Structures are given as C-alpha cells and as structure tokens.
Coordinates of C-alpha atoms and ligand atoms in Angstrom, one line a residue:
X1 CA 59.6 -11.1 -2.0
X2 CA 57.6 -10.5 -5.1
X3 CA 56.0 -13.6 -7.2
X4 CA 55.6 -14.3 -10.3
X5 CA 53.4 -11.7 -12.6
X6 CA 49.9 -12.5 -13.3
X7 CA 48.7 -11.4 -16.3
X8 CA 44.6 -12.7 -16.5
X9 CA 42.2 -11.0 -19.0
X10 CA 40.1 -9.3 -15.9
X11 CA 41.1 -8.9 -12.5
X12 CA 38.6 -8.3 -9.6
X13 CA 39.0 -6.2 -6.6
X14 CA 36.2 -7.2 -3.9
X15 CA 34.4 -10.9 -3.5
X16 CA 31.0 -9.6 -2.5
X17 CA 27.5 -9.1 -4.3
X18 CA 29.4 -7.3 -7.4
X19 CA 32.9 -9.0 -7.5
X20 CA 31.6 -12.5 -7.2
X21 CA 29.4 -11.6 -9.9
X22 CA 31.6 -10.9 -12.3
X23 CA 33.9 -12.9 -11.6
X24 CA 32.1 -16.6 -12.3
X25 CA 30.2 -14.6 -15.1
X26 CA 33.5 -14.2 -16.7
X27 CA 35.0 -17.3 -15.7
X28 CA 32.3 -19.7 -17.1
X29 CA 32.6 -17.7 -20.4
X30 CA 36.0 -19.0 -20.3
X31 CA 38.0 -15.6 -19.4
X32 CA 41.3 -15.7 -17.1
X33 CA 40.0 -14.3 -13.8
X34 CA 41.9 -13.1 -10.7
X35 CA 39.6 -12.5 -7.3
X36 CA 41.5 -10.4 -4.8
X37 CA 39.5 -10.1 -1.6
X38 CA 41.0 -9.0 2.1
X39 CA 38.3 -9.8 4.0
X40 CA 35.1 -12.6 4.1
X41 CA 34.0 -13.9 0.6
X42 CA 30.6 -13.0 0.2
X43 CA 31.2 -9.7 1.1
X44 CA 28.7 -7.5 3.0
X45 CA 25.5 -8.9 1.3
X46 CA 26.3 -12.0 3.3
X47 CA 28.3 -11.5 6.0
X48 CA 26.8 -8.2 7.3
X49 CA 23.9 -6.9 4.9
X50 CA 21.2 -8.6 3.2
X51 CA 21.5 -12.3 4.6
X52 CA 21.7 -11.6 8.6
X53 CA 19.4 -8.8 8.6
X54 CA 16.6 -10.8 6.6
X55 CA 17.4 -13.6 8.5
X56 CA 16.8 -11.9 11.9
X57 CA 13.5 -10.2 10.3
X58 CA 12.2 -13.5 9.6
X59 CA 12.7 -15.1 13.4
X60 CA 11.3 -11.4 14.4
X61 CA 8.3 -11.8 11.9
X62 CA 7.6 -15.1 13.4
X63 CA 7.6 -13.7 16.9
X64 CA 5.1 -10.9 15.6
X65 CA 2.7 -13.8 14.2
X66 CA 2.3 -15.4 17.5
X67 CA 2.1 -12.1 19.1
X68 CA -1.2 -11.5 16.9
X69 CA -2.5 -14.5 16.2
X70 CA -5.2 -13.4 18.6
X71 CA -6.6 -11.8 15.5
X72 CA -7.4 -15.4 14.1
X73 CA -9.2 -16.7 17.7
X74 CA -5.6 -18.4 17.7
X75 CA -4.6 -17.6 21.4
X76 CA -0.9 -18.5 22.1
X77 CA 0.5 -15.4 24.4
X78 CA 3.8 -13.8 24.2
X79 CA 6.3 -15.4 22.7
X80 CA 9.5 -16.8 24.2
X81 CA 12.5 -15.2 22.1
X82 CA 15.9 -17.3 22.6
X83 CA 17.8 -14.1 21.4
X84 CA 20.8 -16.7 21.6
X85 CA 19.1 -19.0 19.4
X86 CA 17.8 -16.3 17.0
X87 CA 21.4 -15.2 16.4
X88 CA 22.6 -19.3 16.1
X89 CA 19.6 -19.2 13.5
X90 CA 21.3 -15.9 11.3
X91 CA 24.7 -17.9 11.3
X92 CA 22.9 -20.9 10.6
X93 CA 21.9 -19.1 7.0
X94 CA 24.8 -17.2 6.6
X95 CA 26.8 -20.8 6.9
X96 CA 24.1 -22.3 4.9
X97 CA 24.9 -20.2 1.8
X98 CA 28.9 -19.5 2.2
X99 CA 29.6 -22.6 0.2
X100 CA 28.1 -20.6 -3.3
X101 CA 30.4 -17.3 -2.6
X102 CA 33.4 -20.1 -0.9
X103 CA 37.3 -19.6 -2.4
X104 CA 36.8 -23.2 -3.1
X105 CA 34.2 -23.2 -5.3
X106 CA 36.0 -20.1 -7.4
X107 CA 39.0 -21.8 -7.6
X108 CA 36.5 -24.5 -8.9
X109 CA 35.5 -22.5 -11.7
X110 CA 38.7 -21.8 -12.8
X111 CA 39.4 -18.2 -10.8
X112 CA 42.3 -17.4 -8.9
X113 CA 41.7 -15.8 -5.6
X114 CA 44.3 -14.5 -3.5
X115 CA 43.4 -13.7 -0.3
X116 CA 45.0 -9.7 0.2
X117 CA 44.2 -6.2 0.4
X118 CA 44.5 -4.9 -3.4
X119 CA 46.4 -1.6 -4.6
X120 CA 47.1 0.0 -7.5
X121 CA 50.9 0.4 -8.1
X122 CA 50.2 2.1 -11.7
X123 CA 47.5 2.7 -14.5
X124 CA 48.3 -1.1 -15.7
X125 CA 49.2 -2.8 -12.4
X126 CA 47.6 -4.0 -9.0
X127 CA 49.5 -5.1 -6.3
X128 CA 48.2 -7.8 -3.9
X129 CA 50.6 -9.1 -1.0
X130 CA 53.2 -10.5 -3.1
X131 CA 51.6 -10.8 -6.4
X132 CA 51.8 -7.9 -9.0
X133 CA 48.7 -8.6 -11.1
X134 CA 49.2 -6.7 -15.0
X135 CA 45.3 -8.0 -16.5
X136 CA 43.6 -6.7 -19.9
X137 CA 40.5 -5.0 -17.1
X138 CA 40.4 -4.3 -13.7
X139 CA 37.2 -4.6 -12.2
X140 CA 37.1 -2.5 -9.0
X141 CA 34.2 -3.8 -6.3
X142 CA 35.4 -3.1 -3.1
X143 CA 32.0 -2.4 -1.6
X144 CA 31.3 0.2 1.1
X145 CA 31.7 0.8 5.1
X146 CA 29.2 2.5 7.9
X147 CA 29.7 5.9 8.0
X148 CA 30.5 6.9 11.5
X149 CA 30.0 10.8 12.0
X150 CA 32.5 12.7 14.4
X151 CA 30.2 13.2 17.2
X152 CA 31.6 14.4 20.6
X153 CA 32.3 11.0 22.5
X154 CA 31.1 8.5 20.3
X155 CA 35.1 7.3 19.0
X156 CA 35.0 6.2 22.5
X157 CA 32.3 4.4 22.9
X158 CA 31.2 0.6 22.8
X159 CA 28.8 1.8 19.3
X160 CA 27.3 -1.1 17.2
X161 CA 27.2 -1.1 13.3
X162 CA 26.0 -3.5 10.4
X163 CA 29.8 -5.0 10.8
X164 CA 29.0 -6.1 14.9
X165 CA 25.3 -6.3 15.4
X166 CA 24.7 -9.9 14.1
X167 CA 27.4 -11.0 16.5
X168 CA 24.8 -10.1 19.6
X169 CA 24.8 -13.2 21.7
X170 CA 22.4 -11.2 24.4
X171 CA 19.2 -9.3 23.4
X172 CA 19.7 -5.7 24.2
X173 CA 17.4 -3.9 26.7
X174 CA 17.2 -0.8 25.0
X175 CA 18.9 -0.5 21.4
X176 CA 19.0 3.4 20.5
X177 CA 19.2 3.5 16.8
X178 CA 20.9 6.5 14.8
X179 CA 19.0 6.9 11.4
X180 CA 16.0 6.1 10.2
X181 CA 17.1 4.8 6.7
X182 CA 16.6 1.0 5.9
X183 CA 18.7 0.0 8.2
X184 CA 17.9 1.5 10.9
X185 CA 14.2 1.1 10.2
X186 CA 14.7 -2.9 9.2
X187 CA 16.4 -3.2 12.5
X188 CA 14.6 -1.3 14.7
X189 CA 11.8 -3.6 13.9
X190 CA 13.5 -6.5 14.1
X191 CA 14.9 -6.0 17.6
X192 CA 11.5 -4.4 18.9
X193 CA 9.7 -7.6 17.9
X194 CA 12.1 -9.8 19.2
X195 CA 11.7 -7.9 22.8
X196 CA 14.1 -5.2 23.1
X197 CA 13.2 -1.6 23.8
X198 CA 14.1 0.3 20.6
X199 CA 14.4 4.2 20.0
X200 CA 15.0 5.7 16.5
X201 CA 16.7 9.0 16.2
X202 CA 16.0 10.5 13.0
X203 CA 17.1 14.0 11.7
X204 CA 14.8 14.3 9.4
X205 CA 11.6 11.4 8.8
X206 CA 12.3 7.9 8.6
X207 CA 12.7 6.7 5.3
X208 CA 12.7 10.2 3.8
X209 CA 14.6 8.9 0.7
X210 CA 11.0 7.1 0.0
X211 CA 7.7 8.0 -1.5
X212 CA 5.6 10.3 1.7
X213 CA 2.5 8.3 1.4
X214 CA 4.7 4.9 1.5
X215 CA 7.0 5.8 4.2
X216 CA 4.0 6.8 6.6
X217 CA 2.7 3.4 6.2
X218 CA 5.3 1.9 7.4
X219 CA 5.7 4.6 10.3
X220 CA 2.3 3.7 11.3
X221 CA 3.3 0.0 11.7
X222 CA 6.2 0.6 13.6
X223 CA 4.8 3.0 16.1
X224 CA 2.0 0.8 16.8
X225 CA 4.7 -2.0 17.7
X226 CA 6.2 0.6 20.4
X227 CA 9.2 1.6 18.3
X228 CA 10.0 5.0 20.1
X229 CA 9.9 7.1 16.8
X230 CA 11.9 10.1 17.3
X231 CA 12.2 12.2 14.3
X232 CA 14.0 15.6 14.0
X233 CA 16.5 14.9 16.3
X234 CA 20.3 15.0 16.0
X235 CA 22.9 13.2 18.3
X236 CA 24.9 16.2 19.6
X237 CA 27.3 14.3 22.5
X238 CA 27.7 10.3 23.3
X239 CA 28.4 9.1 27.3
X240 CA 29.2 5.7 28.3
X241 CA 29.0 4.3 31.4
X242 CA 31.1 0.9 31.4
X243 CA 29.2 -2.3 33.1
X244 CA 30.1 -1.8 36.5
X245 CA 29.3 -4.6 38.6
X246 CA 26.2 -6.8 38.7
X247 CA 22.9 -5.9 37.6
X248 CA 24.6 -2.5 36.3
X249 CA 25.3 -3.5 32.6
X250 CA 27.0 -0.8 30.8
X251 CA 24.8 2.2 29.9
X252 CA 25.2 5.3 26.8
X253 CA 23.8 8.6 26.9
X254 CA 23.0 10.3 24.5
X255 CA 22.9 14.4 24.3
X256 CA 20.2 15.3 21.7
X257 CA 19.4 18.4 19.9
X258 CA 15.9 19.1 18.4
X259 CA 16.6 20.4 14.5
X260 CA 13.3 22.5 14.4
X261 CA 15.5 25.8 15.3
X262 CA 13.7 26.3 18.3
X263 CA 16.9 24.9 20.6
X264 CA 15.2 21.8 22.1
X265 CA 17.6 19.5 24.2
X266 CA 17.0 16.2 25.5
X267 CA 18.7 12.9 26.4
X268 CA 18.1 9.5 26.1
X269 CA 20.1 6.4 27.8
X270 CA 20.1 3.4 26.4
X271 CA 21.9 0.1 26.9
X272 CA 23.3 -0.3 22.9
X273 CA 23.8 2.5 20.6
X274 CA 23.7 1.5 16.7
X275 CA 24.7 3.8 14.0
X276 CA 23.1 3.6 10.8
X277 CA 23.9 6.9 9.4
X278 CA 24.3 5.9 5.4
X279 CA 27.2 4.4 4.0
X280 CA 30.6 5.4 2.3
X281 CA 32.3 3.9 -1.1
X282 CA 35.8 1.9 0.9
X283 CA 38.1 3.6 -1.1
X284 CA 40.9 3.4 1.6
X285 CA 43.9 1.9 0.8
X286 CA 43.3 1.3 -2.8
X287 CA 45.7 4.3 -4.2
X288 CA 43.6 5.0 -7.1
X289 CA 45.4 8.1 -7.8
X290 CA 47.9 6.0 -9.1
X291 CA 45.8 4.5 -11.5
X292 CA 44.7 7.9 -13.1
X293 CA 41.2 6.9 -10.9
X294 CA 39.1 10.1 -10.1
X295 CA 37.3 9.6 -6.8
X296 CA 35.2 11.5 -4.5
X297 CA 34.4 11.0 -1.1
X298 CA 30.9 9.8 -2.5
X299 CA 33.2 7.1 -4.3
X300 CA 34.7 6.3 -7.7
X301 CA 33.9 8.5 -10.7
X302 CA 32.1 6.4 -13.6
X303 CA 30.2 6.7 -16.6
X304 CA 26.7 5.1 -17.5
X305 CA 28.6 1.8 -19.0
X306 CA 30.7 1.6 -15.8
X307 CA 34.2 3.0 -17.0
X308 CA 36.6 5.0 -14.4
X309 CA 38.5 7.5 -15.6
X310 CA 41.3 4.9 -16.5
X311 CA 39.9 3.3 -19.7
X312 CA 41.3 -0.3 -18.6
X313 CA 39.3 0.0 -15.4
X314 CA 35.2 -0.3 -14.6
X315 CA 33.9 0.2 -11.2
X316 CA 30.9 -1.6 -10.1
X317 CA 28.3 -1.4 -6.9
X318 CA 28.7 0.2 -3.7
X319 CA 32.5 1.9 -4.1
X320 CA 30.6 4.1 -6.9
X321 CA 28.1 5.8 -4.7
X322 CA 25.7 4.9 -6.8
X323 CA 22.1 3.1 -5.1
X324 CA 24.0 0.4 -2.7
X325 CA 22.0 -2.7 -3.3
X326 CA 23.4 -6.3 -4.2
X327 CA 20.8 -5.9 -7.3
X328 CA 22.7 -3.3 -8.6
X329 CA 25.8 -5.0 -8.1
X330 CA 24.9 -7.8 -9.9
X331 CA 23.3 -5.8 -13.0
X332 CA 26.3 -3.6 -13.1
X333 CA 28.8 -6.9 -13.1
X334 CA 26.4 -7.6 -16.0
X335 CA 27.3 -4.2 -17.5
X336 CA 30.8 -4.6 -17.2
X337 CA 31.1 -8.9 -18.7
X338 CA 29.6 -7.6 -21.7
X339 CA 31.9 -4.7 -22.6
X340 CA 35.0 -6.7 -21.3
X341 CA 34.6 -10.1 -22.6
X342 CA 32.2 -9.4 -25.6
X343 CA 33.0 -5.8 -26.6
X344 CA 29.3 -4.5 -26.6
X345 CA 28.4 -0.9 -25.2
X346 CA 26.6 -2.0 -22.5
X347 CA 25.3 0.8 -20.1
X348 CA 23.4 0.8 -17.1
X349 CA 19.5 1.7 -16.6
X350 CA 18.6 3.7 -13.4
X351 CA 15.3 3.9 -14.5
X352 CA 14.5 0.4 -13.5
X353 CA 16.6 -0.4 -10.9
X354 CA 13.8 -1.3 -7.7
X355 CA 14.4 -1.1 -4.1
X356 CA 12.7 -3.1 -1.1
X357 CA 12.9 -2.1 2.5
X358 CA 11.9 -5.4 4.1
X359 CA 10.0 -3.9 7.4
X360 CA 6.2 -5.7 7.5
X361 CA 4.7 -4.0 5.8
X362 CA 7.6 -4.0 2.7
X363 CA 8.1 -1.2 1.2
X364 CA 9.0 -1.7 -2.9
X365 CA 9.7 1.2 -5.2
X366 CA 10.6 1.5 -9.0
X367 CA 11.3 4.3 -11.2
X368 CA 10.5 8.0 -10.5
X369 CA 8.4 9.3 -7.4
X370 CA 5.4 11.4 -7.7
X371 CA 8.0 14.2 -7.1
X372 CA 10.7 13.3 -9.7
X373 CA 7.7 12.8 -12.2
X374 CA 6.2 16.2 -11.6
X375 CA 9.7 17.7 -12.1
X376 CA 11.0 16.4 -15.1
X377 CA 7.5 15.7 -16.7
X378 CA 5.9 18.7 -15.9
X379 CA 4.8 19.4 -19.6
X380 CA 2.7 15.9 -19.9
X381 CA 1.1 16.1 -16.2
X382 CA 2.0 12.8 -14.8
X383 CA -1.1 11.2 -13.2
X384 CA -1.4 9.6 -9.9
X385 CA -3.6 6.0 -9.4
X386 CA -3.8 4.0 -6.0
X387 CA -5.2 0.9 -5.1
X388 CA -5.6 0.0 -1.3
X389 CA -5.0 -3.2 0.4
X390 CA -8.0 -2.6 2.4
X391 CA -9.9 -3.4 -0.8
X392 CA -8.4 -6.7 -1.3
X393 CA -9.9 -10.0 -0.7
X394 CA -6.8 -11.2 -0.1
X395 CA -5.2 -8.8 2.5
X396 CA -8.8 -9.0 4.3
X397 CA -8.7 -12.7 4.5
X398 CA -5.1 -12.4 6.3
X399 CA -6.3 -9.0 8.4
X400 CA -3.3 -7.5 7.3
X401 CA -4.7 -4.9 4.5
X402 CA -2.7 -1.7 5.6
X403 CA -0.9 -0.7 2.6
X404 CA -1.3 0.2 -0.9
X405 CA 0.0 0.1 -4.6
X406 CA 0.3 3.5 -5.9
X407 CA 1.5 4.2 -9.8
X408 CA 2.6 7.3 -11.5
X409 CA 1.9 7.3 -15.3
X410 CA 1.8 9.5 -18.3
X411 CA -1.3 10.8 -19.7
X412 CA -1.3 7.8 -22.1
X413 CA -0.6 5.2 -19.6
X414 CA 3.2 5.0 -19.9
X415 CA 4.4 3.6 -16.3
X416 CA 7.0 6.2 -14.8
X417 CA 7.2 4.7 -11.6
X418 CA 5.4 2.5 -9.4
X419 CA 5.3 1.4 -5.8
X420 CA 4.0 -1.2 -3.5
X421 CA 3.9 -1.2 0.5
X422 CA 2.4 -4.1 2.3
X423 CA 3.0 -7.6 3.0
X424 CA 5.3 -9.1 0.5
X425 CA 5.4 -5.8 -1.6
X426 CA 9.4 -6.7 -2.9
X427 CA 7.6 -9.8 -4.7
X428 CA 4.6 -7.8 -5.8
X429 CA 6.9 -4.7 -7.3
X430 CA 8.6 -7.6 -10.2
X431 CA 5.3 -6.4 -12.7
X432 CA 6.2 -2.6 -12.6
X433 CA 9.7 -3.5 -13.1
X434 CA 8.7 -5.0 -16.3
X435 CA 6.3 -2.7 -17.1
X436 CA 8.8 0.1 -17.0
X437 CA 11.5 -1.9 -18.7
X438 CA 9.6 -3.0 -21.5
X439 CA 7.2 -0.1 -21.5
X440 CA 3.9 -1.8 -20.9
X441 CA 1.0 0.0 -20.6
X442 CA -1.5 0.5 -18.1
X443 CA -4.5 -0.4 -20.3
X444 CA -2.5 -4.2 -20.8
X445 CA -1.4 -4.7 -17.1
X446 CA -5.0 -3.6 -16.8
X447 CA -6.4 -6.6 -18.8
X448 CA -4.1 -9.4 -17.0
X449 CA -5.7 -12.1 -15.6
X450 CA -4.9 -11.9 -12.1
X451 CA -5.3 -15.1 -9.6
X452 CA -7.9 -14.9 -7.3
X453 CA -7.2 -14.1 -4.1
X454 CA -3.9 -13.1 -4.7
X455 CA -2.4 -9.5 -3.2
X456 CA -1.4 -9.4 -7.2
X457 CA -4.6 -8.0 -8.1
X458 CA -4.1 -4.8 -6.2
X459 CA -1.6 -4.1 -8.5
X460 CA -4.2 -4.9 -11.9
X461 CA -7.1 -2.8 -9.8
X462 CA -4.7 0.1 -9.7
X463 CA -3.6 -0.1 -13.6
X464 CA -7.7 -0.5 -13.6
X465 CA -8.4 2.6 -12.0
X466 CA -6.2 4.8 -14.2
X467 CA -8.6 4.0 -17.1
X468 CA -11.9 3.9 -15.1
X469 CA -12.9 7.7 -15.7
X470 CA -13.0 7.5 -18.9
X471 CA -14.5 3.7 -19.2
X472 CA -17.6 5.0 -16.8
X473 CA -17.9 8.4 -18.4
X474 CA -20.9 9.9 -19.7
X475 CA -19.8 9.7 -23.3
X476 CA -19.3 5.5 -22.5
X477 CA -22.7 5.1 -21.0
X478 CA -24.0 7.4 -24.1
X479 CA -22.2 4.6 -26.6
X480 CA -23.9 1.8 -25.0
X481 CA -26.9 3.3 -24.8
X482 CA -26.7 3.4 -28.7
X483 CA -25.5 0.2 -28.9
X484 CA -28.3 -0.9 -27.1
X485 CA -31.0 0.8 -28.9
X486 CA -28.8 -0.7 -32.0
X487 CA -30.1 -3.7 -31.0
Ligands
FAD501 C1 22.7 -4.0 7.3 C2 22.2 -4.3 5.5 C3 21.2 -4.8 4.6 C4 21.1 -4.8 3.6 N1 20.0 -5.3 3.2 C5 20.1 -5.4 1.7 C6 18.9 -5.8 0.8 O1 17.8 -6.8 1.5 N2 18.9 -5.8 -0.4 C7 19.5 -5.0 -1.1 O2 19.9 -5.0 -2.3 N3 20.7 -5.3 -1.1 C8 21.1 -4.6 0.8 N4 22.0 -4.0 0.7 C9 23.1 -3.3 0.6 C10 24.1 -4.4 -0.2 O3 24.9 -5.5 0.9 C11 25.3 -4.2 -0.7 O4 24.5 -3.0 -1.6 C12 26.2 -4.9 -1.5 O5 26.7 -5.7 -0.8 C13 26.9 -4.2 -2.4 O6 28.1 -5.1 -3.3 P1 29.5 -4.8 -3.4 O7 29.9 -6.2 -4.3 O8 29.6 -3.5 -4.0 O9 30.1 -4.3 -2.1 P2 30.4 -5.8 -1.0 O10 29.8 -6.8 -0.7 O11 30.5 -5.0 0.4 O12 32.0 -6.5 -1.4 C14 33.1 -5.8 -1.3 C15 34.4 -6.5 -1.0 O13 34.9 -6.3 -1.3 C16 36.4 -6.1 -0.4 N5 37.6 -5.3 -0.7 C17 37.5 -4.1 -0.3 N6 38.4 -3.3 -0.6 C18 39.5 -4.1 -0.6 C19 40.7 -4.1 -1.2 N7 41.7 -3.5 -1.3 N8 41.5 -5.4 -1.5 C20 40.9 -6.7 -1.6 N9 39.2 -6.9 -1.4 C21 38.6 -5.4 -0.8 C22 35.9 -6.3 1.2 O14 36.4 -7.2 1.8 C23 34.2 -6.8 0.4 O15 34.4 -8.2 0.6 C24 22.1 -4.1 2.6 C25 23.4 -3.7 3.5 C26 23.7 -3.7 4.9 C27 24.8 -3.1 5.4
NAD502 N1 16.4 -3.5 2.0 C1 17.9 -2.9 1.9 O1 18.0 -3.1 0.3 C2 18.8 -2.3 2.1 C3 18.9 -2.4 3.1 C4 19.4 -1.9 4.4 C5 20.2 -1.2 3.9 N2 20.9 -1.0 2.2 C6 21.3 0.0 1.9 O2 22.1 0.7 2.7 C7 22.2 2.0 2.6 C8 22.7 2.1 4.3 O3 21.7 2.5 4.4 P1 21.5 3.4 5.9 O4 19.9 3.1 6.9 O5 22.7 3.1 7.1 O6 21.6 4.8 5.6 P2 20.4 5.8 4.5 O7 21.5 7.1 4.1 O8 19.7 5.2 3.9 O9 19.8 6.5 5.8 C9 20.6 7.3 6.8 C10 19.6 8.0 7.7 O10 19.7 8.7 8.6 C11 19.3 10.0 8.8 N3 20.6 10.6 9.7 C12 22.0 11.2 9.0 N4 22.6 11.8 9.8 C13 21.7 12.1 10.9 C14 21.8 12.1 12.3 N5 23.4 13.2 12.6 N6 21.1 11.8 13.3 C15 19.9 11.3 13.2 N7 19.9 10.8 11.6 C16 20.8 11.1 11.2 C17 19.4 10.4 7.5 O11 18.4 11.5 7.2 C18 18.9 9.2 7.1 O12 17.5 8.6 7.4 C19 21.3 2.2 2.0 O13 20.8 3.8 2.1 C20 20.7 1.1 1.2 O14 21.3 1.6 0.0 C21 19.5 -1.5 1.6

C-alpha cells in the first residue's frame, strides 16, 4: 500500500558525503527536505572509504615510525602488530563519527529520513518503499561502486574490495592488489607496514593519473618498504584453492600477462586478492530513464551547474563520474544549495579541486599538471619551478627529506598548477589552492613570512625560485652597483 505523497522543497537520494551536505545545508536554511538512503548513513567515505583507510594508514604509520626510530638513536625493533586491535581502532574511529551522519541527527535538523531504495517513477516523482515524493527539486547523490572487470575465475573467487577489506580480522599473509591507483597504493602501503607481504599489479604505472615526477617519489618509497610493484602486467585469470585443512589457508593464484607486447606470462599466488581497479557511478535501480535523465556508464550527465537533463534534478558527487572525492561531493552540494534555494547561478570550478593520495609520503596536486599546462598554454610557454625537501631544514631535522614542491606558472607568475609530494603534503597544498582560486601571483607568495622551521617554507622557496633568474641577473647586479656608486 502506498503511503501519503510527500511534497518537500528538496528530495535527496543518497546519504553519503554529497547528500548529507545538501540535506544539512538546506534544512538549516529552512527548506523542507526528504533524504533517502538504502544502506548505511554516511555512505562510502565514512563506512568504506576515506575514514577507514586513513585510520588504517595512521596505525600503519605508527608501526613504521617504530621500525624507523633507530635513525634517531631510539631503538625499538620490529613492532608487534595486533591486527584485530588495529581493526578495532578503525571501527572505533567510524563509530565515533557515526553520530554526526546519523538518522537521529538529521531528523533533529528537521529532515525526513527514509531508509529505502529510491527510484524515479516519472520526471516529477521518486518512489521509496511505500512513499511517493514529489519535490520542487531532486538531488541524486547515489555515489559509486567498485569496478570489478570480467577476468576469468574472478567472480568465483573470494576477492576483497573497499567494501569488505575493512572487515578483515586476520592479517593477510600475502595481499595481492589489482590496481595501483590511490586505493591500491594507500592500502598496499598500509598492509605492508602492518606486516603483510604486498604485491601491487598495475597495467600501466602506479599513480599514473599523477605528475610522473611526483608519483616517482611515492613509488621509490613503496619499493623501499618492500611493496612488490609489478608494473606493466595485467591479470588474465584467477583460480582459488579453498582452505582445506590446518596450516593450509585458502590461496588465490593469478595468471598474468605482460602488456609490453612480448607476450610474457607469469603467475602469482597469494592469500588474499583486493580489487582496486577504479569505481563506477551507482546507477543501478534508479530508473533514470523514466525521469528523462541521461546517463552513460561513466555517470549521470550534468552541466557545470550540476543540472541533469531533467531541469528539476541535480546530480552531485561520484554518481556524475567526475573527480571522485569527498570534498568534490561537498563542493557540489554547496553549488546545488545555492541554486535550488537562492536561485543563484552557481557553477563548479574543477580548476581548484585539489586531490591528495595519503601514502607516506603524501602526494597532493591542484590545478593543471605540467603536461596539461603545456598543451593548453603552449602560446605562453608555462614555466616549471621545483623546491626539494632535501633543502628544507624541518624535513632534515625529521630525517624525512624526500619529495618536493613543484609549480607550473605562466611567464608572468600566475599559478596554473602546483603539487607537493612529501610528509603532510595534504596540509601543505592549501596555499596553492588559494593562489589559483584568488589569482595570487608567485611574487606575493615569495614575500609571505613562513615560520621557521616548517615544511611550508618549501612553498615559499619554490615561489621565490621563479623570480631568482631575474633577481640575480647581471642587470640587477649592475643596478645595485649603480645605486651604491650614487651613494
Ligand atoms: C577506499 C577509499 C578511500 C577514499 N579516500 C578518500 C579520501 O581520502 N579523500 C577523498 O576526498 N575521497 C576519498 N574517497 C572517495 C570518497 O569516498 C567519495 O568520493 C565520496 O564518498 C563520494 O560521496 P558521494 O556522496 O558521491 O557518494 P557516497 O558517499 O558513496 O554516498 C552515496 C550513498 O547513496 C546511497 N544510494 C545509492 N543508490 C541509492 C538509491 N537508489 N536509493 C537510496 N540510496 C542510495 C548509497 O547507499 C550511499 O550511502 C575514497 C574512496 C574509497 C573507496
Ligand atoms: N586519497 C583519496 O582522495 C582517494 C583514495 C582512494 C580512492 N579515491 C577515489 O577513488 C577512486 C578509485 O580509486 P582506484 O584506486 O580504485 O581507481 P583508479 O582508477 O584511480 O586506479 C585504478 C588503477 O588500476 C589500473 N588498472 C586498470 N585496469 C587494470 C588491470 N586490468 N590490471 C591492472 N591494473 C589495472 C589503472 O591503470 C589505474 O592505475 C579514485 O580515482 C579516487 O577518485 C580517492
């Protein structure tokens, strides 16, 4: 039996990073909101993404700091890792954040929360269980799911994805990871530091979406820590031998083919297999076509105002197939709230969306890469400057001086893109986001006072390096001599 028809200002599908931000923002601004969630409140970021992965990485870093303490003259030896306790820590962090994203909190903000699967009935209506929702505006924030390609034998094997890996209670002896993107590298390093043997299989090169100079720093570190990187290999078959007796745990065997064209083949056997081969928009079951919303397998088609092909419906976050980050979903939420509630023509600005891979060292980038800048601004010959942490006193004090700041700018010093690879790069990228967003030139960044000794000084020095050739040129030296001669 159908329940009453709800007629809110806004109906939001999905209570993850994007949907929760829209619902909270709109409700606090006085709009009536219906929020529909079929799974856990908080979505991927809280339950199977950012929060558990960064919690696991924090535990892994603690283990590695103990392992490496000898360089300070502090000897602790190999740390004893209680894997189940590590996973309790991960669960505890999720549980600590859960109340912020809970149904109770959203109801206390005045939001009507329906714990149902939503689907479109027609261009004006969403159906959820017994409910029919006819809202003034709809926002689809249904997120994404792990992409699991068709590899012979994979479907019949007990593979892990981000949705299951954080439920492990026993440490994998040998974790094989398909994919060397952010998920593969972050989790690969975490498990390695916690004591697993780890092999990452990558068809291309690890962190291939990132600037090669920056990715190379992370790559070197992963190898130094004992992660086995197999770049240029593709898994072509999967076989599993079940756990068949004491001391003989389950085993997964991968058939591998080299992609260099030489036809090389190999096999790899491990205790666990993690699939980290990208993500796909979660479109299944939404019945978008019945609301005239066009989507491709990559995601719901939206314009730069996040409007779908149905003028009543916006889409934000991973479901659009755009950059898949929590801060992007939240940014999308603010763009939608401004339009839906204030009727302001807000737009997304992809040029100022930073991304960070939380390996150690971290890799952060914002704006155009060197290659993109050369392609787009070839007429203005972009310039590149770097400053390495080897020349940074704080990094030397901490004996972690790998990495650099890299900046791509116009010849007049306008920042087109910038990146940091090194400890805490995710914190250090923010001035560069501001520089691009507010068109702060390198000259201004070079004159900021940076506290000593901090890693931030590397950003100031990179900005300063841009003007150095002109500053220390023969022309300037002649000017100084002239002024000194004039008295
Ligand atoms: C391992 C991992 C680590 C990550 N780390 C980071 C990080 O460090 N930093 C970062 O910025 N990003 C990170 N991400 C990406 C980040 O998690 C996502 O970009 C973000 O969660 C997207 O938010 P969203 O609102 O679009 O989708 P989600 O958070 O996935 O929320 C979508 C919600 O919609 C619900 N839903 C779907 N269909 C329906 C339906 N028909 N009816 C009702 N409900 C529905 C789902 O159940 C889900 O709860 C990580 C991702 C992974 C997998
Ligand atoms: N720190 C963060 O912000 C963070 C962390 C994790 C995930 N995420 C988000 O989640 C998304 C998905 O991450 P991901 O790492 O799963 O995907 P990804 O698409 O970024 O990387 C997948 C990798 O798998 C490789 N690959 C593809 N097919 C292959 C095959 N058959 N064999 C071997 N390698 C193959 C690709 O070359 C690529 O390097 C990210 O793009 C990002 O948006 C963000």
